[in-house]
XYZ file of C-alpha atoms in Angstrom:
250
model
C -48.764 -109.840 84.473
C -50.711 -106.574 83.914
C -53.892 -105.289 85.519
C -56.093 -106.244 82.531
C -54.931 -109.847 82.821
C -55.763 -109.929 86.530
C -59.218 -108.458 85.884
C -59.893 -110.988 83.125
C -58.917 -113.825 85.460
C -61.346 -112.505 88.069
C -64.072 -111.995 85.470
C -63.681 -115.583 84.270
C -63.799 -116.920 87.865
C -60.204 -118.157 87.739
C -59.239 -116.205 90.863
C -61.164 -114.833 93.833
C -61.822 -111.175 94.602
C -59.256 -111.344 97.401
C -56.635 -112.839 95.075
C -57.343 -110.172 92.459
C -56.841 -107.385 95.005
C -53.605 -108.949 96.213
C -52.212 -109.312 92.687
C -53.168 -105.766 91.713
C -51.444 -104.482 94.846
C -48.277 -106.339 93.848
C -48.343 -104.600 90.461
C -48.083 -101.137 92.023
C -44.331 -101.114 92.670
C -41.283 -103.084 91.676
C -38.265 -102.766 93.931
C -34.734 -102.739 92.562
C -32.565 -103.860 95.456
C -32.443 -100.893 97.894
C -31.960 -98.239 95.208
C -35.324 -97.730 93.531
C -39.038 -98.431 93.785
C -40.315 -98.352 90.231
C -43.851 -96.987 89.833
C -44.966 -99.454 87.178
C -48.637 -98.438 87.243
C -48.260 -94.683 86.949
C -49.483 -94.715 83.349
C -52.563 -96.692 84.388
C -53.345 -94.052 87.035
C -52.588 -90.766 85.286
C -52.254 -91.595 81.590
C -48.535 -90.776 81.471
C -45.641 -93.184 82.114
C -42.887 -92.653 84.651
C -39.769 -91.204 83.000
C -36.383 -92.284 84.329
C -34.184 -89.256 85.032
C -30.572 -90.013 84.175
C -29.150 -86.925 85.819
C -27.781 -87.684 89.293
C -28.060 -91.471 88.987
C -25.199 -93.943 88.895
C -24.906 -95.412 85.411
C -25.373 -98.988 86.649
C -28.533 -98.062 88.556
C -29.964 -96.089 85.642
C -29.440 -98.980 83.221
C -31.053 -101.482 85.621
C -34.135 -99.298 86.086
C -34.506 -98.686 82.346
C -34.300 -102.404 81.562
C -36.645 -103.392 84.379
C -39.296 -100.881 83.299
C -39.031 -101.821 79.609
C -39.414 -105.528 80.329
C -42.372 -104.884 82.631
C -44.254 -102.252 80.619
C -42.917 -102.747 77.088
C -41.066 -99.423 77.075
C -38.983 -97.139 79.259
C -38.090 -93.486 78.689
C -34.873 -91.999 80.047
C -34.335 -88.234 80.179
C -31.184 -86.130 80.619
C -29.090 -89.140 79.713
C -25.326 -88.602 79.688
C -22.785 -90.145 77.321
C -21.729 -92.959 79.651
C -25.336 -93.911 80.430
C -26.148 -93.989 76.723
C -23.179 -96.225 75.941
C -23.975 -98.665 78.742
C -27.638 -98.839 77.726
C -26.591 -99.730 74.201
C -24.092 -102.298 75.452
C -26.406 -103.988 77.967
C -29.844 -103.705 76.346
C -30.020 -107.416 75.538
C -33.040 -108.259 73.358
C -34.592 -104.827 73.840
C -34.569 -102.211 71.086
C -33.036 -98.803 71.779
C -33.891 -95.381 70.370
C -31.561 -92.452 70.932
C -32.677 -88.843 70.464
C -29.414 -86.915 70.291
C -30.667 -83.328 70.515
C -33.027 -84.094 73.390
C -30.703 -86.439 75.351
C -33.563 -88.931 75.596
C -33.139 -92.709 75.422
C -35.902 -95.260 74.915
C -35.739 -99.003 75.527
C -38.616 -101.063 74.179
C -39.772 -104.500 73.151
C -40.433 -105.204 69.473
C -44.192 -105.339 70.016
C -44.378 -101.820 71.457
C -46.584 -99.545 69.338
C -47.847 -96.046 70.062
C -51.193 -94.829 68.775
C -50.895 -91.287 67.417
C -53.491 -88.846 68.732
C -53.439 -85.137 69.464
C -51.465 -82.328 67.841
C -48.808 -80.282 69.634
C -46.772 -77.321 68.426
C -43.276 -76.689 69.818
C -41.682 -73.285 69.241
C -38.355 -71.962 70.454
C -37.063 -68.405 70.409
C -33.374 -68.971 69.655
C -31.104 -71.763 68.500
C -29.536 -71.882 71.976
C -32.958 -72.899 73.348
C -33.210 -75.843 70.961
C -32.060 -78.736 73.232
C -34.773 -78.012 75.810
C -37.377 -77.491 73.084
C -36.321 -80.842 71.612
C -36.828 -82.519 74.977
C -40.414 -81.241 74.969
C -40.920 -82.231 71.329
C -39.597 -85.780 71.668
C -41.539 -86.288 74.908
C -44.827 -85.325 73.253
C -44.046 -87.599 70.301
C -43.229 -90.532 72.578
C -46.548 -89.984 74.341
C -48.412 -90.373 71.060
C -48.813 -86.860 69.669
C -48.064 -85.486 66.230
C -45.670 -82.593 66.817
C -45.048 -79.556 64.608
C -41.934 -77.582 65.476
C -40.623 -74.130 64.557
C -37.240 -72.991 65.850
C -35.352 -69.676 65.964
C -38.430 -67.453 65.707
C -37.786 -65.110 68.651
C -39.089 -61.596 69.209
C -35.936 -59.934 67.851
C -37.471 -60.772 64.469
C -41.118 -60.872 65.448
C -42.290 -61.256 61.836
C -40.918 -64.827 61.838
C -43.631 -66.106 64.158
C -46.608 -64.959 62.059
C -46.510 -67.668 59.345
C -45.882 -70.279 62.031
C -49.035 -69.371 63.949
C -51.026 -69.250 60.723
C -49.926 -72.789 59.883
C -50.669 -74.039 63.392
C -54.196 -72.645 63.228
C -54.727 -74.328 59.857
C -53.467 -77.641 61.266
C -55.773 -77.373 64.309
C -52.932 -77.608 66.810
C -54.406 -78.143 70.279
C -51.626 -76.806 72.514
C -48.298 -74.979 72.128
C -45.037 -75.280 74.043
C -43.007 -72.094 73.619
C -39.406 -72.182 74.847
C -37.330 -69.048 75.425
C -34.303 -67.977 77.417
C -32.795 -64.520 78.024
C -35.782 -62.137 78.422
C -38.377 -64.891 77.898
C -40.548 -62.608 75.771
C -41.777 -65.033 73.138
C -44.322 -67.112 75.141
C -46.325 -64.069 76.372
C -46.306 -62.630 72.845
C -47.499 -65.892 71.293
C -50.175 -66.290 73.978
C -51.509 -62.864 73.002
C -51.712 -63.758 69.302
C -53.588 -67.077 69.270
C -56.437 -68.856 71.029
C -54.351 -72.045 71.256
C -53.352 -72.759 74.898
C -49.676 -71.909 75.508
C -47.216 -73.536 77.910
C -44.241 -71.271 78.576
C -40.919 -73.097 78.896
C -38.127 -70.882 80.319
C -34.623 -71.918 79.274
C -31.366 -71.353 81.150
C -29.729 -69.365 78.365
C -28.643 -65.771 78.924
C -25.960 -64.382 81.193
C -25.288 -61.652 83.733
C -28.100 -60.276 85.892
C -31.203 -62.410 85.423
C -29.244 -65.055 83.518
C -29.612 -68.838 83.694
C -33.308 -68.615 82.904
C -34.289 -66.510 85.921
C -35.403 -63.446 83.941
C -37.189 -65.697 81.445
C -39.124 -67.450 84.217
C -40.118 -64.223 85.964
C -41.131 -62.604 82.684
C -43.447 -65.498 81.879
C -44.915 -65.559 85.388
C -45.730 -61.857 85.026
C -47.330 -62.331 81.596
C -50.391 -60.202 80.934
C -51.599 -62.630 78.261
C -52.926 -65.945 79.568
C -49.996 -68.325 79.952
C -49.149 -71.485 81.886
C -45.486 -71.791 82.918
C -43.268 -74.723 83.886
C -39.904 -74.581 85.652
C -36.599 -73.608 84.024
C -35.387 -76.229 81.513
C -38.360 -78.505 82.318
C -38.685 -79.809 78.766
C -40.093 -83.183 79.767
C -42.727 -81.586 81.995
C -43.814 -79.195 79.249
C -43.979 -81.934 76.621
C -45.823 -84.361 78.882
C -48.414 -81.792 79.937
C -48.889 -80.713 76.317
C -49.512 -84.335 75.347
C -51.994 -84.776 78.177
C -53.918 -81.670 77.068
C -53.847 -82.646 73.383
C -55.090 -86.172 74.059
C -57.897 -85.162 76.427
């Protein structure tokens, strides 16, 4: 039972106000033994669903949460999914359908009736090929949240001319927000933010080595950007993609 069904029952005088409040309260959380309290109404509150992080979870627990959420809400999204988790999802999905996004390490379980209305346009850019997996996480996330996504990869500042036709196309397509991923020196997001009026989300990536490696220099460079730039944490592809979708759909 979902909140709309409860409200319709109250509207049609099938349940009392007190009963409606009690049933809505029960919809807020779904407990999975003593391991998880699934926030089933997050999408109703903030417009974005809860993603299930695979990293750090036991495979059995991860699979249970994914199935429980999909059956309750029609779809579940798993991020940073490892090989074993993927295999067990596929093996134990039952009547649910499964999508697997290899480059992004994102798994989706859904019912057949699940459909996503497409609205909003997002651009995803990454500086180097090594940044691609995190950029893909942002791209797939925005797509799963209903946006049309245009991507351009390997257009870093070492060959700055490569970004010019990309930005021209994005302006022509009326892209509403950009996610720009970069590791090493993290120069591309500030440069892009200074070349377009499209809002830019900087996504630092943990590529690079030595002093300032693992995304640290990239993060600090973006935080110190002179051009107007919003920045998420290192390797936070889901966060960048979800926020981009929220902006594009507003």
